[in-house]
Amino acid sequence: MTTAVSPLLTRLAAERATGALLRDRGTLFLEDGRIVHAESPATPGLDVLLTTGGGLAPERWNEAVNEAGARRQVARFLVDSGGLAGGELEICHLAAIFDAAFFALSPGSGPSRFRRGATHWIGSVRSVAAAAVERETSRRRELLDAVWPYPLLDISPVVPREAAPGQTVTARQRILLGHADGVRTPADLAWVLGRPAFHTLLDVRRLAAAGLVETPYVRPVPEPAPSLPDWITEAQSPDVALLRRLRDALEASL
């Protein structure tokens, strides 16, 4: 039997709860037990996916937030005003949910808190079953390790390497490598490119597996030499006075 990624999320889904599930690395918004939005400081938000990564002008996004944010109908305003097609909004919104949930539900994301009744200003777009989000989160964790099991890559600067003669580099990889300056981490690259953070992690691990970026290694810390018990140290401590008498006796016999 598969262990739930978040027992609290499972319980809230069963209760058909509405509100915000808050964790250190992100927040999931639920309505009637289904996830309707998610956000994380580790991932580009829906605005970045739509503007930097998509075709929405930043001015149109700002207009929608200013005009409809207080009414929690930003998504509806974007579609009704002709700024965005409904299908494009749904695709980016789903990408944002699964992306943020991956980090919000990560093992090191701290304790969970639930704020009942809380809603997000983006408004209604599309909901996803909590169980589906948990399954996808687990699948993504396994996928990263199957590609290249070096988690330190996810938080380290991406350092490109020269391709081997005849090695194929895709257009998507070339764009990422072109922005990798040895300082930007995968999260930084996700923001710059307007791509989901998880997909950027996956791209970086695939590049590392292909030898196209450096894989950082943690050098093992040497174990300290075992200390001797006090009774051994004391038993082997030299008697300075005795040594001096032996030296004097030897000198006198010469």
Short mmCIF file of C-alpha atoms in Angstrom, two decimals:
data_model
loop_
_atom_site.label_atom_id
_atom_site.label_comp_id
_atom_site.label_asym_id
_atom_site.label_seq_id
_atom_site.Cartn_x
_atom_site.Cartn_y
_atom_site.Cartn_z
CA MET A 1 0.00 0.00 0.00
CA THR A 2 1.37 3.42 -1.01
CA THR A 3 1.99 5.87 1.83
CA ALA A 4 0.20 9.20 1.42
CA VAL A 5 2.46 12.11 0.52
CA SER A 6 0.49 14.27 2.98
CA PRO A 7 -1.87 12.56 5.43
CA LEU A 8 -3.48 15.92 6.20
CA LEU A 9 -4.20 16.56 2.52
CA THR A 10 -5.74 13.09 2.24
CA ARG A 11 -7.98 13.80 5.22
CA LEU A 12 -9.01 17.23 3.92
CA ALA A 13 -9.92 15.72 0.56
CA ALA A 14 -12.07 13.10 2.27
CA GLU A 15 -13.78 15.84 4.29
CA ARG A 16 -14.40 17.89 1.10
CA ALA A 17 -12.77 20.81 2.88
CA THR A 18 -12.31 24.32 1.49
CA GLY A 19 -9.32 26.44 2.45
CA ALA A 20 -5.55 26.74 2.18
CA LEU A 21 -3.07 24.03 3.20
CA LEU A 22 0.10 25.88 4.15
CA ARG A 23 3.57 24.39 4.30
CA ASP A 24 7.02 25.96 4.39
CA ARG A 25 7.64 25.43 0.67
CA GLY A 26 4.21 26.20 -0.72
CA THR A 27 0.44 26.44 -0.35
CA LEU A 28 -2.36 24.32 -1.81
CA PHE A 29 -5.84 25.83 -2.16
CA LEU A 30 -8.75 23.43 -1.87
CA GLU A 31 -12.41 23.72 -2.76
CA ASP A 32 -14.72 20.89 -1.75
CA GLY A 33 -11.65 18.72 -1.20
CA ARG A 34 -10.18 19.29 -4.66
CA ILE A 35 -7.09 21.36 -5.40
CA VAL A 36 -7.98 24.51 -7.32
CA HIS A 37 -4.63 26.32 -7.14
CA ALA A 38 -1.10 25.99 -5.76
CA GLU A 39 1.87 28.27 -5.38
CA SER A 40 5.41 27.97 -4.06
CA PRO A 41 8.35 30.35 -3.66
CA ALA A 42 10.45 27.67 -5.36
CA THR A 43 8.50 27.89 -8.63
CA PRO A 44 7.54 30.55 -11.16
CA GLY A 45 3.91 31.50 -10.63
CA LEU A 46 1.11 31.42 -13.15
CA ASP A 47 1.93 35.02 -14.11
CA VAL A 48 5.48 34.06 -15.15
CA LEU A 49 4.33 30.98 -17.04
CA LEU A 50 1.81 33.09 -18.97
CA THR A 51 3.96 36.15 -19.65
CA THR A 52 7.63 35.05 -19.78
CA GLY A 53 6.93 31.52 -20.97
CA GLY A 54 3.71 32.23 -22.87
CA GLY A 55 2.16 34.85 -25.08
CA LEU A 56 0.39 37.06 -22.55
CA ALA A 57 1.64 40.64 -22.34
CA PRO A 58 2.65 41.60 -18.78
CA GLU A 59 0.40 44.65 -19.07
CA ARG A 60 -2.64 42.44 -19.62
CA TRP A 61 -1.80 40.38 -16.54
CA ASN A 62 -1.40 43.51 -14.41
CA GLU A 63 -4.70 44.83 -15.74
CA ALA A 64 -6.49 41.62 -14.80
CA VAL A 65 -5.06 41.66 -11.26
CA ASN A 66 -5.96 45.32 -10.75
CA GLU A 67 -9.46 44.99 -12.19
CA ALA A 68 -10.53 41.59 -10.86
CA GLY A 69 -8.11 40.60 -8.10
CA ALA A 70 -10.25 41.97 -5.29
CA ARG A 71 -13.23 40.01 -6.65
CA ARG A 72 -11.10 36.86 -6.99
CA GLN A 73 -11.92 36.58 -10.69
CA VAL A 74 -8.58 37.21 -12.39
CA ALA A 75 -8.82 34.08 -14.51
CA ARG A 76 -12.32 34.90 -15.70
CA PHE A 77 -11.29 38.47 -16.55
CA LEU A 78 -8.34 37.27 -18.64
CA VAL A 79 -10.59 35.07 -20.76
CA ASP A 80 -13.59 37.40 -20.98
CA SER A 81 -11.45 40.39 -21.97
CA GLY A 82 -9.89 38.45 -24.82
CA GLY A 83 -6.41 38.59 -23.31
CA LEU A 84 -6.05 34.82 -23.20
CA ALA A 85 -7.67 31.73 -24.67
CA GLY A 86 -9.37 29.48 -22.14
CA GLY A 87 -7.39 26.43 -23.23
CA GLU A 88 -4.03 28.15 -22.80
CA LEU A 89 -5.03 29.36 -19.35
CA GLU A 90 -6.08 25.85 -18.28
CA ILE A 91 -2.83 24.28 -19.49
CA CYS A 92 -0.64 26.83 -17.70
CA HIS A 93 -2.82 26.67 -14.59
CA LEU A 94 -2.51 22.88 -14.36
CA ALA A 95 1.24 23.16 -14.89
CA ALA A 96 1.42 25.68 -12.04
CA ILE A 97 -0.59 23.41 -9.72
CA PHE A 98 1.53 20.30 -10.26
CA ASP A 99 4.75 22.32 -10.20
CA ALA A 100 4.05 24.09 -6.92
CA ALA A 101 2.58 20.95 -5.32
CA PHE A 102 5.80 19.05 -6.02
CA PHE A 103 7.71 21.46 -3.78
CA ALA A 104 4.94 22.14 -1.26
CA LEU A 105 4.56 18.41 -0.60
CA SER A 106 8.29 17.68 -0.48
CA PRO A 107 9.53 15.80 2.62
CA GLY A 108 11.47 18.81 3.93
CA SER A 109 8.59 21.25 3.64
CA GLY A 110 7.88 21.42 7.37
CA PRO A 111 4.63 21.00 9.29
CA SER A 112 1.23 21.52 7.69
CA ARG A 113 -1.36 24.08 8.71
CA PHE A 114 -4.86 24.52 7.30
CA ARG A 115 -6.69 27.83 7.02
CA ARG A 116 -10.34 27.02 6.51
CA GLY A 117 -12.31 29.12 4.08
CA ALA A 118 -9.27 30.77 2.50
CA THR A 119 -9.45 31.29 -1.28
CA HIS A 120 -7.06 32.54 -3.95
CA TRP A 121 -7.54 35.68 -5.99
CA ILE A 122 -6.92 33.86 -9.28
CA GLY A 123 -10.46 32.51 -9.10
CA SER A 124 -11.91 29.36 -10.61
CA VAL A 125 -10.06 27.73 -13.51
CA ARG A 126 -9.95 23.97 -13.06
CA SER A 127 -9.72 21.64 -10.08
CA VAL A 128 -7.64 18.49 -9.62
CA ALA A 129 -8.25 15.58 -7.27
CA ALA A 130 -5.86 15.58 -4.32
CA ALA A 131 -5.05 11.92 -4.92
CA ALA A 132 -3.97 12.71 -8.49
CA VAL A 133 -1.66 15.46 -7.25
CA GLU A 134 -0.12 13.11 -4.67
CA ARG A 135 0.44 10.39 -7.27
CA GLU A 136 2.08 12.84 -9.66
CA THR A 137 4.29 14.23 -6.90
CA SER A 138 5.55 10.73 -6.06
CA ARG A 139 6.06 9.91 -9.74
CA ARG A 140 8.14 13.04 -10.25
CA ARG A 141 10.39 12.27 -7.29
CA GLU A 142 11.08 8.80 -8.67
CA LEU A 143 11.64 10.16 -12.17
CA LEU A 144 14.34 12.60 -11.05
CA ASP A 145 16.33 9.86 -9.35
CA ALA A 146 15.84 7.48 -12.26
CA VAL A 147 17.34 10.04 -14.67
CA TRP A 148 20.39 11.02 -12.55
CA PRO A 149 20.36 10.43 -8.77
CA TYR A 150 22.23 13.55 -7.64
CA PRO A 151 19.83 15.87 -5.73
CA LEU A 152 22.60 18.41 -5.15
CA LEU A 153 22.15 19.39 -8.81
CA ASP A 154 18.74 20.84 -7.94
CA ILE A 155 20.16 23.59 -5.74
CA SER A 156 23.62 24.15 -7.25
CA PRO A 157 24.67 26.58 -9.99
CA VAL A 158 24.37 24.99 -13.41
CA VAL A 159 27.84 24.78 -14.98
CA PRO A 160 27.79 23.83 -18.70
CA ARG A 161 30.33 21.49 -20.28
CA GLU A 162 31.37 21.19 -23.91
CA ALA A 163 29.43 18.66 -25.92
CA ALA A 164 31.35 15.65 -27.14
CA PRO A 165 32.02 15.41 -30.89
CA GLY A 166 28.84 14.34 -32.61
CA GLN A 167 26.74 14.64 -29.44
CA THR A 168 23.18 15.82 -30.08
CA VAL A 169 21.84 18.81 -28.17
CA THR A 170 18.15 19.66 -28.58
CA ALA A 171 16.87 23.18 -29.15
CA ARG A 172 15.30 23.21 -25.69
CA GLN A 173 18.61 22.14 -24.14
CA ARG A 174 20.53 24.78 -26.08
CA ILE A 175 18.28 27.51 -24.74
CA LEU A 176 18.77 26.33 -21.16
CA LEU A 177 22.53 25.96 -21.59
CA GLY A 178 22.68 29.39 -23.16
CA HIS A 179 21.29 30.92 -19.95
CA ALA A 180 23.39 28.75 -17.62
CA ASP A 181 26.23 31.02 -16.58
CA GLY A 182 27.71 28.98 -13.74
CA VAL A 183 25.86 31.15 -11.23
CA ARG A 184 22.17 30.49 -11.89
CA THR A 185 20.60 27.49 -10.19
CA PRO A 186 17.83 25.43 -11.84
CA ALA A 187 15.27 27.54 -9.95
CA ASP A 188 16.84 30.73 -11.32
CA LEU A 189 16.74 29.32 -14.83
CA ALA A 190 13.08 28.38 -14.46
CA TRP A 191 12.21 32.00 -13.64
CA VAL A 192 14.37 33.41 -16.45
CA LEU A 193 12.90 31.05 -19.04
CA GLY A 194 9.34 31.08 -17.73
CA ARG A 195 9.30 27.30 -17.42
CA PRO A 196 7.94 25.10 -14.61
CA ALA A 197 10.61 24.52 -11.99
CA PHE A 198 10.24 20.73 -11.96
CA HIS A 199 10.69 20.50 -15.72
CA THR A 200 13.83 22.60 -15.38
CA LEU A 201 15.17 20.27 -12.67
CA LEU A 202 14.47 17.34 -14.97
CA ASP A 203 16.21 19.03 -17.90
CA VAL A 204 19.28 19.77 -15.77
CA ARG A 205 19.50 16.19 -14.51
CA ARG A 206 19.22 14.88 -18.07
CA LEU A 207 21.97 17.26 -19.15
CA ALA A 208 24.14 16.07 -16.27
CA ALA A 209 23.52 12.45 -17.20
CA ALA A 210 24.63 13.30 -20.74
CA GLY A 211 27.75 15.04 -19.46
CA LEU A 212 26.61 18.46 -20.67
CA VAL A 213 26.63 20.08 -17.23
CA GLU A 214 28.85 19.48 -14.24
CA THR A 215 27.59 17.18 -11.50
CA PRO A 216 28.56 18.57 -8.08
CA TYR A 217 29.79 15.98 -5.64
CA VAL A 218 29.91 16.18 -1.87
CA ARG A 219 33.25 15.05 -0.56
CA PRO A 220 32.83 12.62 2.30
CA VAL A 221 33.79 14.06 5.66
CA PRO A 222 36.54 11.90 7.21
CA GLU A 223 35.55 10.29 10.46
CA PRO A 224 37.52 11.56 13.45
CA ALA A 225 40.15 9.18 14.80
CA PRO A 226 38.85 7.34 17.84
CA SER A 227 40.18 8.83 21.05
CA LEU A 228 41.96 6.60 23.54
CA PRO A 229 40.40 5.99 26.95
CA ASP A 230 41.69 8.16 29.75
CA TRP A 231 43.23 5.19 31.59
CA ILE A 232 45.41 4.35 28.59
CA THR A 233 46.55 7.95 28.20
CA GLU A 234 47.35 8.23 31.85
CA ALA A 235 49.20 4.87 31.95
CA GLN A 236 51.40 5.91 29.03
CA SER A 237 52.18 9.43 30.26
CA PRO A 238 55.98 9.64 30.80
CA ASP A 239 57.38 10.29 34.27
CA VAL A 240 59.54 13.28 33.47
CA ALA A 241 61.53 13.07 36.70
CA LEU A 242 62.39 9.40 36.06
CA LEU A 243 63.53 10.16 32.52
CA ARG A 244 65.81 12.90 33.78
CA ARG A 245 67.43 10.55 36.35
CA LEU A 246 68.03 7.95 33.65
CA ARG A 247 69.63 10.55 31.42
CA ASP A 248 71.88 11.82 34.21
CA ALA A 249 72.98 8.23 35.06
CA LEU A 250 73.84 7.52 31.42
CA GLU A 251 75.83 10.70 31.10
CA ALA A 252 77.77 9.93 34.31
CA SER A 253 78.77 6.47 33.07
CA LEU A 254 80.22 7.79 29.84
#
